[in-house]
XYZ file of C-alpha atoms in Angstrom:
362
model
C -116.216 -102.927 -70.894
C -114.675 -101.267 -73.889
C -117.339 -98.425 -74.014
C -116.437 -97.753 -70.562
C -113.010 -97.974 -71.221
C -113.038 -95.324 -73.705
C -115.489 -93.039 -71.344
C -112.598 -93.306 -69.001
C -109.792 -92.191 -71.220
C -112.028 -89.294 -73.106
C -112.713 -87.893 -69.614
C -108.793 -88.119 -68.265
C -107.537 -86.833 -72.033
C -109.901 -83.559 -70.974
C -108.791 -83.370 -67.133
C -105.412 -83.813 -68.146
C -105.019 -82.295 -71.529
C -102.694 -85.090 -72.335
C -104.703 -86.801 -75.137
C -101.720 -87.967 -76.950
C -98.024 -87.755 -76.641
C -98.247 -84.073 -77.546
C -96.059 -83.271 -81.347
C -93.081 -82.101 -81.318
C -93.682 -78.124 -81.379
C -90.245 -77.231 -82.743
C -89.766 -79.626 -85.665
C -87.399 -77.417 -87.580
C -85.068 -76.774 -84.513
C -85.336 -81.225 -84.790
C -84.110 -80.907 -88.350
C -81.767 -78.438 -87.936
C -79.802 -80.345 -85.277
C -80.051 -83.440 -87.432
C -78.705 -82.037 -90.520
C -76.200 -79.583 -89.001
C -74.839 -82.848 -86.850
C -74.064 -84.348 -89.841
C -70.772 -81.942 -90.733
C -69.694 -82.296 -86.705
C -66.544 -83.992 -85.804
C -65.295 -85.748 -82.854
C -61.443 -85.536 -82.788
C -58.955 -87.345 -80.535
C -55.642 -85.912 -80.344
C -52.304 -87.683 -79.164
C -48.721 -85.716 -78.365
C -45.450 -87.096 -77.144
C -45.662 -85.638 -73.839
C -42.406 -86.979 -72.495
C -39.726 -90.078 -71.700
C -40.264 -91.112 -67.508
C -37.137 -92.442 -65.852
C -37.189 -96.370 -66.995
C -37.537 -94.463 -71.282
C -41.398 -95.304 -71.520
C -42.516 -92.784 -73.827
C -45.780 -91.104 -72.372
C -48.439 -89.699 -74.226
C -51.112 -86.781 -73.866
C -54.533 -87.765 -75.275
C -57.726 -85.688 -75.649
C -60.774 -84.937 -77.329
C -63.014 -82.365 -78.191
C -65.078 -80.684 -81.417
C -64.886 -79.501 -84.818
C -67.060 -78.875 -87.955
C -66.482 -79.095 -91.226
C -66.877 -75.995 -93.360
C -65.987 -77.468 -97.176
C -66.618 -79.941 -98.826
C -63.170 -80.969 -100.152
C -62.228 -81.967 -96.179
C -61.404 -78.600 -94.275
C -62.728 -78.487 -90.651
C -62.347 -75.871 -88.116
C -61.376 -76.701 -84.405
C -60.237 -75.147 -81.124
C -56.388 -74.822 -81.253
C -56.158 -76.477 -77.461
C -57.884 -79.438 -78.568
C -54.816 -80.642 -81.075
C -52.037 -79.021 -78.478
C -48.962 -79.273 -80.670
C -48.067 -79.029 -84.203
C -46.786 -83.098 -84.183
C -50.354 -84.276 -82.626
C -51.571 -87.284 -84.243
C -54.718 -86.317 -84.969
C -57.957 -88.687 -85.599
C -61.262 -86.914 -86.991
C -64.653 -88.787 -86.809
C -67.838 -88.421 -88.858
C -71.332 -89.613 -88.235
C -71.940 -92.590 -89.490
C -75.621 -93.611 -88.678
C -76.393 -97.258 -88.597
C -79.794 -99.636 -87.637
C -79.734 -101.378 -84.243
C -81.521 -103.474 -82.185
C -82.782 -99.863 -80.696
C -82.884 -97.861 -83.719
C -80.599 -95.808 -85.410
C -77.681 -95.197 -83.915
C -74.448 -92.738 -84.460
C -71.348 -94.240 -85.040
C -67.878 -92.351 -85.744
C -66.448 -92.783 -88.600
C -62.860 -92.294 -87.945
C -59.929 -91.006 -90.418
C -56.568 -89.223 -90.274
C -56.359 -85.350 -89.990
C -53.315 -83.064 -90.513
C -52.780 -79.365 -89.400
C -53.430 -77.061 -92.116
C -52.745 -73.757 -90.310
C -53.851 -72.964 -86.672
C -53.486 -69.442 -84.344
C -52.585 -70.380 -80.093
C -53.117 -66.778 -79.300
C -57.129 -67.283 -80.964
C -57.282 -70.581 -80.037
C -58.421 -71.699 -84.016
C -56.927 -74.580 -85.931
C -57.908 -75.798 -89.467
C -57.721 -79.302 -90.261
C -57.993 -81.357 -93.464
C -58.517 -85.222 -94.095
C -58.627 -86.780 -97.588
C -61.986 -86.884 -99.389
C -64.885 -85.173 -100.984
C -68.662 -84.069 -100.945
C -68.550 -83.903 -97.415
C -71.368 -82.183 -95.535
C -70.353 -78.639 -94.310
C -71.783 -75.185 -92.291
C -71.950 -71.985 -93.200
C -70.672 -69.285 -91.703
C -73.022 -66.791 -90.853
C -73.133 -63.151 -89.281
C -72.223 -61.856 -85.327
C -75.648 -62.020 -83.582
C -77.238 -59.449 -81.375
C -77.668 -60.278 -78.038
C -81.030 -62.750 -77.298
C -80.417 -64.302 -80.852
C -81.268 -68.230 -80.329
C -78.570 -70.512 -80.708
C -77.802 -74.036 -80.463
C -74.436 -75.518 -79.339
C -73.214 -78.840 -81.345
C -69.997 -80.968 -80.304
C -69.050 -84.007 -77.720
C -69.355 -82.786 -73.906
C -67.705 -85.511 -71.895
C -67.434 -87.814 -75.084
C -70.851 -88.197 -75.092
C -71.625 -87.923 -78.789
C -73.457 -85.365 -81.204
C -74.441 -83.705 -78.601
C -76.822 -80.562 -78.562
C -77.876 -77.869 -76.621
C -79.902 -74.841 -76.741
C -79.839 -71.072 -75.540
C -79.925 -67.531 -75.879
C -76.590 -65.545 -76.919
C -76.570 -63.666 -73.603
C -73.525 -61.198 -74.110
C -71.868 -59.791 -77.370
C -69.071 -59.306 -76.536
C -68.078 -60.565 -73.626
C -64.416 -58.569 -72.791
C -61.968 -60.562 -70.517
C -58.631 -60.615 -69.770
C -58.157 -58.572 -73.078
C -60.068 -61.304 -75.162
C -63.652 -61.339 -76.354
C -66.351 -63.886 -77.182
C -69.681 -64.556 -77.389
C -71.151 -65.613 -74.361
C -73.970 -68.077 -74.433
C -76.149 -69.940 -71.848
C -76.131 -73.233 -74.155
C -74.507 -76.096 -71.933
C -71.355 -76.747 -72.844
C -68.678 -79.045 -71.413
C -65.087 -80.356 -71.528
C -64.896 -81.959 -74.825
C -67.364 -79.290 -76.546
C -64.406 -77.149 -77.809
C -64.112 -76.419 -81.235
C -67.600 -77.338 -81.553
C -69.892 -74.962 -83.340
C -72.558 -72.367 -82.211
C -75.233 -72.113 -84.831
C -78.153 -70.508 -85.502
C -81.583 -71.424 -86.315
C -81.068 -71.154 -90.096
C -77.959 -73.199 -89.511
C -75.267 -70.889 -89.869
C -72.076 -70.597 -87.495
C -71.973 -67.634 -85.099
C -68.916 -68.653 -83.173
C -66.522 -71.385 -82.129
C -67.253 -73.254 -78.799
C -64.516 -72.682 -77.137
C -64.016 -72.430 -72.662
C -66.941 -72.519 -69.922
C -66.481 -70.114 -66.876
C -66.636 -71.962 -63.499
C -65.481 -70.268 -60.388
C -63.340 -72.092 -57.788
C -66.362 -72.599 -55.423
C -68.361 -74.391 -58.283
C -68.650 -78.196 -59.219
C -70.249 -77.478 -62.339
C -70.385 -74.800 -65.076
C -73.037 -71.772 -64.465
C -73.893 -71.118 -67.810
C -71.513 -69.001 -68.953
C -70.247 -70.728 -71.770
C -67.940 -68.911 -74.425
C -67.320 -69.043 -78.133
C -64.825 -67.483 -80.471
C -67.100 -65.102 -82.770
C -67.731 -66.167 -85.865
C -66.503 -62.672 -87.760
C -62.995 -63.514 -86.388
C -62.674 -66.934 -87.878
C -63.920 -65.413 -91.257
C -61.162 -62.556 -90.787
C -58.697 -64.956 -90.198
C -59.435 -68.140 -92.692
C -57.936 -67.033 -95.319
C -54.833 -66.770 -93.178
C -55.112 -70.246 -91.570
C -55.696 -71.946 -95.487
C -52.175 -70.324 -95.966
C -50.868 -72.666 -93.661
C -48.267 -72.921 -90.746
C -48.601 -70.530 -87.810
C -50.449 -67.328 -88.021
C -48.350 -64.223 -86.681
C -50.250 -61.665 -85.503
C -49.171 -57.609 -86.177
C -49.051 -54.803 -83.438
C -48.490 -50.895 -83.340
C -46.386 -51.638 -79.669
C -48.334 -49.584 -77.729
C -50.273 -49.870 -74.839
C -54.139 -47.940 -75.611
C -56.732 -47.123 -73.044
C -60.369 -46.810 -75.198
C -61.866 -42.920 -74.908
C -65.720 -44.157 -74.434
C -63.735 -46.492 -71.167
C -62.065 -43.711 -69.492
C -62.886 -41.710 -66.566
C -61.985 -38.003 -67.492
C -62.217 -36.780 -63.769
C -59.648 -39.549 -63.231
C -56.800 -39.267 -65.872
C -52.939 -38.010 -64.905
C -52.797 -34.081 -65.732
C -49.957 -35.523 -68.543
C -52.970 -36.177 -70.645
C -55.524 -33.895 -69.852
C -52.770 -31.167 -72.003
C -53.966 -33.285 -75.006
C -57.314 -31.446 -74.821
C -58.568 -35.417 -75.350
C -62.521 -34.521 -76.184
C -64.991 -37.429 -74.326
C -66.704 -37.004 -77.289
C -64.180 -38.145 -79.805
C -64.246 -41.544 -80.281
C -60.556 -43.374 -80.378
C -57.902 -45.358 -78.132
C -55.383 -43.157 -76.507
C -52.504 -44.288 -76.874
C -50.954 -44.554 -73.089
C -47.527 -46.282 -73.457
C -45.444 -46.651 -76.628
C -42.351 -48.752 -77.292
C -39.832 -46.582 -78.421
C -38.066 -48.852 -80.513
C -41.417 -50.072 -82.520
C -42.153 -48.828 -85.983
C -45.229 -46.677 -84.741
C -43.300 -44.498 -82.371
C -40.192 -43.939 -85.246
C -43.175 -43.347 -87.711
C -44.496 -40.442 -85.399
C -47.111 -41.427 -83.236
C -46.888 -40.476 -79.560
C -48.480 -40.961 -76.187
C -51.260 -38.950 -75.813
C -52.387 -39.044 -79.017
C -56.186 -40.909 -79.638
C -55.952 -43.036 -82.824
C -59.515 -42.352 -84.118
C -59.052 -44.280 -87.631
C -57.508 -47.546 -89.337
C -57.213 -47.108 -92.645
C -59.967 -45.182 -92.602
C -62.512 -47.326 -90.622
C -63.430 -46.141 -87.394
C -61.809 -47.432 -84.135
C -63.152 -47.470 -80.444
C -63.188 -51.133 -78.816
C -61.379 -53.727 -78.617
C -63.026 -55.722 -81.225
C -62.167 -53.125 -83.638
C -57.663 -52.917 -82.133
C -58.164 -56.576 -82.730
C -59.600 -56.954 -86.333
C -57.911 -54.074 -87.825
C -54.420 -54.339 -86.125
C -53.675 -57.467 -84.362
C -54.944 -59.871 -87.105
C -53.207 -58.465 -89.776
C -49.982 -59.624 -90.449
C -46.515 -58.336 -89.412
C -44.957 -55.632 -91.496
C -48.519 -54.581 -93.357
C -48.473 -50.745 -93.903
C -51.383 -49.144 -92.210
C -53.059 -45.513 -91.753
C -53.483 -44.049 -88.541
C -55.870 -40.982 -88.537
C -54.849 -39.774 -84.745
C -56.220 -36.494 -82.777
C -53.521 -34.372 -81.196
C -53.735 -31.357 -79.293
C -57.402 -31.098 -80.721
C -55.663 -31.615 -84.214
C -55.955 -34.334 -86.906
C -53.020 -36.179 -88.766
C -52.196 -39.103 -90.552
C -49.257 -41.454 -89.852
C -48.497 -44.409 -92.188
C -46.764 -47.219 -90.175
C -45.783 -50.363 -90.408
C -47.087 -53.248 -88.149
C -44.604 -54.805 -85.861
C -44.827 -58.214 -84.828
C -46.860 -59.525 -81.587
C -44.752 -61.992 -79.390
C -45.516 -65.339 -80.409
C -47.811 -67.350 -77.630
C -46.378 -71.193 -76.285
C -48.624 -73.048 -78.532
C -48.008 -76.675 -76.659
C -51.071 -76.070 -74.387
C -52.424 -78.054 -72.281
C -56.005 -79.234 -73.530
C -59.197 -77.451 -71.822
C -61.507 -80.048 -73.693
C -60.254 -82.913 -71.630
C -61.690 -83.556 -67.989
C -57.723 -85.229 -67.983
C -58.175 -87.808 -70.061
């Protein structure tokens, strides 16, 4: 009977090609989602929301993501997770422990404060008390089809991870940009981090598109890029709010526009399609660019000598630089060059008591 019982199974492991519960292919993606899970954090957030008619104070509670990036207790999150400066804010590590069913995760749960945090980029660093905890890296922007995996707490479900493609960089909307990704993501997710396969950061995890007629996200999920936060740490380790600068004007981008198309007020610029640059299309004239000289019409080709032409270049070089820094504008006019030194006004600030995208409410 047992000779026939292994006839059996050698000729259904052949007809089958199932011999064995087949190895795990992709045992470094395994690892790298085990040891990058390790510096994810679950936070819960709570903010006096208001007093109701009979003086019961109400509260706004959420959740969502965040990673820690050194070892000394600094962790990185998505500013609409904490919602207000006087959140009281809990951060949880994994803490494995042995069960009846094997290992299992279990947060580890300690008091956070606001270091520094940015509304307008939706970034917030946090900081709880310890040492030689484990961190990420931050790596480099990724190309378009660069493998990723997203890490965080979808739905409170726990060290979570998913895996995709980055499928646009960047994605423009509504004057923002991101990486785009087709890694699942969910409420709760935010702040979360995109990695790579080498365990690097490339971005943030920060909103999912889903159109009114949907139930459920379409895989378009969206991330703050990772060259941002790295532009703008420094800032957020200063602490407080981060104020962003601005030239006050409105610009139109020269490799956007449609020549055929644009008012005969410009075409006397002799703007070149050629000619990289933003034209400048509006300009306050009480901001510190349009006393300093510049004017509409002219196409601001250079910032401080580094070349400008999208909006991920405005935003690096202008808007995340602080108010009143002195900049260089290398600007085409009439088919001429100049320079204009300036210095940067300051953007309006943004209502930063927002209400949280990482909670399906609570």
């Amino acid at each position: 009977m047992k000779l026939i019982m292994t006839i059996l199974c050698v000729v259904f492991m052949q007809v089958s090609g199932c011999a064995s519960i087949p190895e795990n292919q992709d045992q470094k993606t395994e690892k790298v989602i085990a040891e990058a899970n390790k510096a994810v954090v679950f936070i819960k957030s709570a903010q006096m929301e208001s007093i109701d008619d009979k003086g019961i104070k109400k509260q706004e509670r959420g959740f969502g993501s965040g990673f820690m990036i050194r070892e000394d207790g600094y962790m990185l999150t998505a500013w609409h997770v904490i919602g207000a400066p006087n959140a009281e804010i809990k951060a949880c590590l994994q803490r494995k422990t042995t069960g009846r069913y094997g290992d299992l995760e279990i947060p580890d749960c300690r008091s956070a404060k606001i270091v520094g945090f940015d509304p307008q980029r939706d970034i917030a660093l946090l900081k709880i008390q310890g040492s030689r905890y484990p961190t990420l890296k931050l790596g480099e922007d990724p190309p378009v089809g660069h493998q990723v995996i997203a890490l965080g707490h979808p739905m409170g479900f726990l060290w979570t991870a998913t895996v995709g493609i980055v499928s646009k960089s960047p994605l423009i909307q509504e004057d923002e940009y991101f990486t785009q990704t087709d890694a699942s993501i969910y409420f709760g997710s935010s702040g979360g981090p995109l990695i790579n396969t080498q365990s690097e950061v490339i971005g943030l995890l920060d909103k999912i598109l889903v159109p009114n007629s949907a139930k459920a996200p379409i895989g378009i999920s969206l991330a703050i890029p990772v060259g941002d936060i790295k532009i703008l740490l420094p800032r957020l380790l200063e602490g407080g709010q981060i104020k962003h600068g601005s030239l006050h004007v409105a610009f139109g981008f020269i490799n956007e526009l449609d020549f055929q198309e644009m008012p005969a007020d410009f075409r006397i610029h002799k703007i070149s399609e050629n000619v990289p640059g933003m034209l400048v299309v509006d300009i306050d004239p009480d901001g510190m660019s349009a006393k300093n000289g510049l004017k509409k019409g002219d196409v601001v080709i250079r910032v401080n000598g580094q070349m400008i032409s999208n909006l991920i270049d405005a935003t690096r070089l202008i808007y995340f630089q602080k108010p009143g820094t002195e900049v260089v504008l290398e600007v085409m006019r009439q088919g001429e060059r100049k320079l204009f030194k300036t210095q940067l006004d300051q953007e309006p600030e943004a209502d930063y008591n927002v209400a949280s995208k990482s909670n399906p409410k609570k």
